Coordinates of C-alpha atoms and ligand atoms in Angstrom, one line a residue:
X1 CA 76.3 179.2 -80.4
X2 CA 74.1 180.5 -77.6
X3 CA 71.9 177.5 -76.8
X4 CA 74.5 174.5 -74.8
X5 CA 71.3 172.3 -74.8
X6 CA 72.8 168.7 -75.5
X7 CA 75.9 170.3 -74.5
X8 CA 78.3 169.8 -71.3
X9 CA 79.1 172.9 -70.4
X10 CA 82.2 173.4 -67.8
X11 CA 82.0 176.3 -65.3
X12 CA 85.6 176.0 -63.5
X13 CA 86.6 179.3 -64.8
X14 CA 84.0 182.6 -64.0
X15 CA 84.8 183.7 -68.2
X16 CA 86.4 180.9 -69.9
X17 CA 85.0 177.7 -69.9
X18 CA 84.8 174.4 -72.5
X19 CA 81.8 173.0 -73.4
X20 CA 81.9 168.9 -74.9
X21 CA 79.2 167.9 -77.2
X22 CA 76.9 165.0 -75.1
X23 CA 75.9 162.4 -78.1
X24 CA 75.1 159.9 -74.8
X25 CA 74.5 160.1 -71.3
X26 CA 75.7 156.7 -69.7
X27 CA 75.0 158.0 -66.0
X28 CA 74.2 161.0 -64.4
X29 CA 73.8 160.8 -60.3
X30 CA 74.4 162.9 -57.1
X31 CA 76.4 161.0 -54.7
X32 CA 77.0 162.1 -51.3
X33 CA 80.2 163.7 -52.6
X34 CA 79.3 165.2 -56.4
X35 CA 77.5 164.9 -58.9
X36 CA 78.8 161.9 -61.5
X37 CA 77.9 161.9 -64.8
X38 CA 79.7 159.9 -67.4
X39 CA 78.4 160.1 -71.2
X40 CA 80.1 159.8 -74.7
X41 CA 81.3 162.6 -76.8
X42 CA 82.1 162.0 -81.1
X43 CA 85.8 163.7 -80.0
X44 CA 87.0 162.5 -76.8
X45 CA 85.2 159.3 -76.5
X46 CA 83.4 158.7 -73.1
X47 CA 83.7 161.6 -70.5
X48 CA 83.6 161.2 -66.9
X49 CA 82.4 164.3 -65.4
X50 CA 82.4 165.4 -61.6
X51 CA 80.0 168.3 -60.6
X52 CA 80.4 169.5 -64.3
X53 CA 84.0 169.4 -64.4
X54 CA 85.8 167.1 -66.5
X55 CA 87.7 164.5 -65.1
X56 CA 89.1 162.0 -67.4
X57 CA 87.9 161.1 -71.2
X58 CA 89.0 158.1 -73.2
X59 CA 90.6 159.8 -75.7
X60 CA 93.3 161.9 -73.5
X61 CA 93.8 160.6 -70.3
X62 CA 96.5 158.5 -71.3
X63 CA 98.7 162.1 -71.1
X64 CA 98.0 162.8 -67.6
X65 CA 98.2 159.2 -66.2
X66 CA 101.5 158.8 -68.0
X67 CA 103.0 161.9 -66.6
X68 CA 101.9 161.4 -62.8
X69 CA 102.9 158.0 -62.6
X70 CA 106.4 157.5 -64.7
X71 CA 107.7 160.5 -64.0
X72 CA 108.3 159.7 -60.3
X73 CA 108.5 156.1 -60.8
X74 CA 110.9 156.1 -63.4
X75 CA 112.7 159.0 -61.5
X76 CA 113.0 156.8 -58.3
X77 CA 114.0 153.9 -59.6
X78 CA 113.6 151.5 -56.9
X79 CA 109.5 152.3 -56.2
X80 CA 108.1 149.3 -54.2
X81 CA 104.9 151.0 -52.8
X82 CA 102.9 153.9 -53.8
X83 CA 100.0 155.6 -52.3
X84 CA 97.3 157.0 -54.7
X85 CA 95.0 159.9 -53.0
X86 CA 91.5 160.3 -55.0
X87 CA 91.8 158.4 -59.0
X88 CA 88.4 156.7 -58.4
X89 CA 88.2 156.4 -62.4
X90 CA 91.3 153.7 -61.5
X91 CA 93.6 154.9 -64.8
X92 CA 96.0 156.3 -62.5
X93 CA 96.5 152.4 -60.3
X94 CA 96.2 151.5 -64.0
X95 CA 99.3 152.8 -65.1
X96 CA 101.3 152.8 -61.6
X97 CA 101.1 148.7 -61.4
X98 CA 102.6 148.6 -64.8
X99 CA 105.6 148.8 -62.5
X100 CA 106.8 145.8 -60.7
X101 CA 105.4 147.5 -57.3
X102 CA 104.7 145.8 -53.9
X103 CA 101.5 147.6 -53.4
X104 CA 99.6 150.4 -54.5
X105 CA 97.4 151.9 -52.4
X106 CA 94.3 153.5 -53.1
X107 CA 92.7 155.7 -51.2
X108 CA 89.3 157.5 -52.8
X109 CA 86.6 159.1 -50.7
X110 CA 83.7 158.4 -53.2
X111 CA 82.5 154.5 -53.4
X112 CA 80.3 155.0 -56.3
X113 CA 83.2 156.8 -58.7
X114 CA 84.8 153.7 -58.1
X115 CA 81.8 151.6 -58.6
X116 CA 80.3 153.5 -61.8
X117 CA 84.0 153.2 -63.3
X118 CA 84.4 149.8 -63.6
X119 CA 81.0 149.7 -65.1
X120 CA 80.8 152.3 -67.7
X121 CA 85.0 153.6 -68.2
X122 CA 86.1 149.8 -68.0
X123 CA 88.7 150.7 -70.5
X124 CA 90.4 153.7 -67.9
X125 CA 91.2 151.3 -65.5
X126 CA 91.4 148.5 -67.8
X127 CA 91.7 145.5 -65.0
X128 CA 93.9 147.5 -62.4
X129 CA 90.5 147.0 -59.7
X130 CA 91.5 143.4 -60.2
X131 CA 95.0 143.5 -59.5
X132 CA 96.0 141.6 -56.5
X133 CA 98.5 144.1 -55.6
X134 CA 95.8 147.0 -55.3
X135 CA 94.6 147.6 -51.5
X136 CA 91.7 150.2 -52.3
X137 CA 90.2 151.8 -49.5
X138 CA 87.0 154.2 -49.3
X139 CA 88.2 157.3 -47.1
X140 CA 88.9 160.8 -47.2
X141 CA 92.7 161.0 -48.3
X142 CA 93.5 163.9 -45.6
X143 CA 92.2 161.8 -43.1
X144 CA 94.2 158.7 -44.2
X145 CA 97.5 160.4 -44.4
X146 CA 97.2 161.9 -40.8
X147 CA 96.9 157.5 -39.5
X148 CA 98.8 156.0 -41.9
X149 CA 102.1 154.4 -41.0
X150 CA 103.9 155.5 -44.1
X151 CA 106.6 154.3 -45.8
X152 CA 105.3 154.7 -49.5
X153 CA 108.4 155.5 -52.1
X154 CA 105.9 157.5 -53.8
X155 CA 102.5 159.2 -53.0
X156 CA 100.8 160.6 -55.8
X157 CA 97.9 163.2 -55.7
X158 CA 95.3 162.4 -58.2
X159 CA 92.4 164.9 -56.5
X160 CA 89.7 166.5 -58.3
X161 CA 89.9 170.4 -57.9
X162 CA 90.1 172.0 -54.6
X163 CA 86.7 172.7 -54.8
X164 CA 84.1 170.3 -52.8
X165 CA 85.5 166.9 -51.6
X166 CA 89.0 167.9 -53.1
X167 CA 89.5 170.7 -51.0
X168 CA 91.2 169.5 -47.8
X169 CA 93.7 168.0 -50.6
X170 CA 95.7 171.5 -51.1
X171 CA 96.2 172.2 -47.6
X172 CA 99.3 172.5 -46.1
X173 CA 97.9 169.8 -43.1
X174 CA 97.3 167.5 -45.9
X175 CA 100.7 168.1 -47.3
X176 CA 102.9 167.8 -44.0
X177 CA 100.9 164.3 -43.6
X178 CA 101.6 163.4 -47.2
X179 CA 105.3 163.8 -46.5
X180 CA 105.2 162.5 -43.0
X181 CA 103.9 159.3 -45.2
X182 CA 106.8 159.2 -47.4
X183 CA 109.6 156.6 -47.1
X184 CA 113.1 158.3 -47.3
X185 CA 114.0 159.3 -50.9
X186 CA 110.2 159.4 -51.5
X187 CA 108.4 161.5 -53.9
X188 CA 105.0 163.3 -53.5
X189 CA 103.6 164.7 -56.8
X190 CA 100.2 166.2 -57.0
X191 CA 97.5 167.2 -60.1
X192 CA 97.7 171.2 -60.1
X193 CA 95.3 172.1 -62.5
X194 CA 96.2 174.8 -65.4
X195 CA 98.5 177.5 -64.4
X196 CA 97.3 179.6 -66.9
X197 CA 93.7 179.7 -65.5
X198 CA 94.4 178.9 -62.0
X199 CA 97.9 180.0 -61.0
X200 CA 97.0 180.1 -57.7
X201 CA 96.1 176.7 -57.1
X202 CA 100.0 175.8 -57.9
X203 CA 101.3 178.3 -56.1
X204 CA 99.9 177.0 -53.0
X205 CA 101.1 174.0 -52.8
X206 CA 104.5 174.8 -53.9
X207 CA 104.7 177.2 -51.3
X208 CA 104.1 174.4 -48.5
X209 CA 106.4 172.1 -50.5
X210 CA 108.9 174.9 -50.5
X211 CA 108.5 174.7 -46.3
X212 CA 108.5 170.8 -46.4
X213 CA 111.1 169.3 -48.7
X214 CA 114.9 170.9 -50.2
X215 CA 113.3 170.2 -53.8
X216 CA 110.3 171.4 -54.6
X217 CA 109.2 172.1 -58.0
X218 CA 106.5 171.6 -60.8
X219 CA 106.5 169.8 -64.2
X220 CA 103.5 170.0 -66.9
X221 CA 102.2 168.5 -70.0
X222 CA 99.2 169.8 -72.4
X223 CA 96.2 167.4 -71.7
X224 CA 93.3 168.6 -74.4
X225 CA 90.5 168.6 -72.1
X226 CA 92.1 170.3 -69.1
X227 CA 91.7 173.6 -71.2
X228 CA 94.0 176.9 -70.8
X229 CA 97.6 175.3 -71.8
X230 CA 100.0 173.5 -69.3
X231 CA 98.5 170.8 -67.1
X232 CA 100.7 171.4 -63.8
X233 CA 102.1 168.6 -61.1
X234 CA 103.5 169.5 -58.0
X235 CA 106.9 167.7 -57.0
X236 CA 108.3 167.3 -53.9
X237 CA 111.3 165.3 -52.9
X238 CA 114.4 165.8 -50.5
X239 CA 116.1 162.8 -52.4
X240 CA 117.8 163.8 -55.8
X241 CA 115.2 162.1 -57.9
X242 CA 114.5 165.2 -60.0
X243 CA 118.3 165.1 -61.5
X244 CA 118.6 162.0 -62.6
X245 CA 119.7 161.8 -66.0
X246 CA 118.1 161.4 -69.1
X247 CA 120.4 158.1 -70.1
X248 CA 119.7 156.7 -67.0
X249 CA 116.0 157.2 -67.2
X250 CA 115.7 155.5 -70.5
X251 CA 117.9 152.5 -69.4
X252 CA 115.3 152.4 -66.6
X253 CA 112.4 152.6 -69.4
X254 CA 114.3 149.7 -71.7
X255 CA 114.7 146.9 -68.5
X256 CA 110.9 148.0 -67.9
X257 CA 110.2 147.0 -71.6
X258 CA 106.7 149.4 -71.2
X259 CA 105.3 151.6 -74.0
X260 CA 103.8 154.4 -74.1
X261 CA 101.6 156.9 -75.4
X262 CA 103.2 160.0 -74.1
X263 CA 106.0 159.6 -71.9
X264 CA 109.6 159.1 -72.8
X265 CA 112.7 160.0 -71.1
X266 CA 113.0 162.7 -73.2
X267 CA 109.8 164.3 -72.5
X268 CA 110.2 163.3 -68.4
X269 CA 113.0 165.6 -68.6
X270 CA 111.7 168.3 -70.7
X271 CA 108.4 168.3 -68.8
X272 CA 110.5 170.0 -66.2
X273 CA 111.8 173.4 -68.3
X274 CA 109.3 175.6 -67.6
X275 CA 107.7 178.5 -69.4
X276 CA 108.1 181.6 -67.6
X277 CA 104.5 182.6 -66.6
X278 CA 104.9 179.0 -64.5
X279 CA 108.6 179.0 -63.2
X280 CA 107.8 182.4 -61.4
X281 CA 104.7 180.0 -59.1
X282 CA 108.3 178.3 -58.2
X283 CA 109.8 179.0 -54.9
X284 CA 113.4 179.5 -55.2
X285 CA 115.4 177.1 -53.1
X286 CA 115.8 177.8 -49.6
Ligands
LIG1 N1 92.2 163.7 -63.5 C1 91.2 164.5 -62.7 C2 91.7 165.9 -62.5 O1 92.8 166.2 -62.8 O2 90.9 166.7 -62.0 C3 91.1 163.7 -61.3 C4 90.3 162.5 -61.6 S1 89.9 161.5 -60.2 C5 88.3 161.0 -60.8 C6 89.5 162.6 -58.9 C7 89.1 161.8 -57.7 O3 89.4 162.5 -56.5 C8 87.5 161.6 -57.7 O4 87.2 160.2 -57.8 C9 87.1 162.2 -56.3 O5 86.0 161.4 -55.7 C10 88.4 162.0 -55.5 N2 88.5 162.9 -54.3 C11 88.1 164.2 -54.2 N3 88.3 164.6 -52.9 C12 88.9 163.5 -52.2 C13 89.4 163.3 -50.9 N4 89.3 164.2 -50.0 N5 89.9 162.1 -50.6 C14 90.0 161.1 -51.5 N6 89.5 161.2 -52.8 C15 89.0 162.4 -53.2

């Protein structure tokens, strides 16, 4: 299939790529930032693009919110408020203020990701923009974490790739911030991309987390449309949040009474038993 016409074609990767069949296109702008364009597709439902890359679709993002947001949660235990960096499609604050939280703050650089979300994905952030507990701000996130006055129990990195806007995100300024930000016990986690395509990228950031906190690790899970295997998250944490156990994690889930699509206690353990080709991106403990 040579001609992609009718096709969105995604050009992360210089030899691999995915391409998603475009039955409508909803939207399709240049912002300041990127270019948006949200359309449907027969398999994963509506697609929300950023500068050709895929961001979020109805059909899997449940996978990905799940894992950035009850992981650390659950794995705290006692979260009150959490600091979101980028998720301008609003599924991440979706599934965070499930939890009985303080505050979630939510910091996203590009107004009309927000804005073009609510209109054409209302089912990804399904009402969390309306949640009185939501403080969302329009600003760079590496400029926010250098002002902030902190104290969030968990600060979760929901970027696009360090590519464009998302850049400054997988710097080792933006991560000394992030953890100057965090409350005592906290937990930073952070969306690493694919190790299988972009190793690197994971690497990178646990190398800074190696420098900034005495656990630093990764955990993945297989989202469909973030092609080449594993989805990576960065974890970082000087609390022992990583080793609670797996009865105590689903008592947690049971006095939450929430369901899910994809997480379990089970799986929020498992997630962290890495293959191989990703455990060696791991620093060892210092
Ligand atoms: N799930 C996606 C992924 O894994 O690539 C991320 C989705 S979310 C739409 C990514 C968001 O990060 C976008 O809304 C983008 O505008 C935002 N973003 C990129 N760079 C940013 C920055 N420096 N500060 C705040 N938000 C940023």
């Amino acid at each position: 299939m040579t001609d992609m016409t009718g096709w969105s074609v995604e050009r992360l990767h210089d030899a691999y790529s995915q391409a998603l069949r475009i039955d409508r296109v909803l939207y399709d702008s240049e912002t300041e930032h990127q270019r948006i364009v949200v359309f449907d597709n027969a398999t994963f439902g509506r697609v929300l693009t950023l500068d050709g890359v895929v961001q979020v679709t109805e059909r899997d993002n449940f996978i990905y919110h799940e894992m950035l947001t009850h992981v650390p949660l659950f794995a705290h235990g006692t979260a009150a408020r959490v600091l979101i960096i980028g998720g301008g499609d609003g599924g991440m604050a979706r599934e965070a203020l499930r939890h009985p939280l303080e505050q979630v703050t939510m910091v996203e650089i590009d107004a009309g990701v927000v804005e073009f979300s609510k209109q054409y994905l209302p089912g990804i952030s399904a009402g969390a923009f309306d949640d009185p507990r939501l403080d969302l701000q329009i600003a760079d996130g590496a400029e926010f974490v250098k002002t902030t006055a902190g104290g969030y129990d968990v600060i979760i990195v929901d970027s696009t790739d360090p590519v464009g806007p998302g850049e400054v995100l997988f710097t080792d300024h933006f991560y000394g911030h992030a953890k100057r930000a965090l409350a005592p016990g906290g937990i930073l986690v952070t969306q690493n991309g694919v190790p299988f395509m972009q190793g690197e990228e994971l690497a990178g950031t646990l190398r800074a987390f190696g420098t900034l906190f005495s656990d630093a690790s990764a955990y993945v899970a297989p989202v469909p449309t973030y092609q080449g295997g594993f989805m990576a998250f960065g974890w970082g944490t000087d609390g022992a949040a990583r080793s609670v156990d797996e009865a105590t994690l689903r008592a947690r889930v049971a006095e939450k009474g929430l369901g899910f699509g994809y997480y379990t206690s089970e799986v929020h353990k498992a997630a962290f038993a890495l293959p191989g080709y990703i455990k060696r991106l791991v620093p060892d403990p210092a």
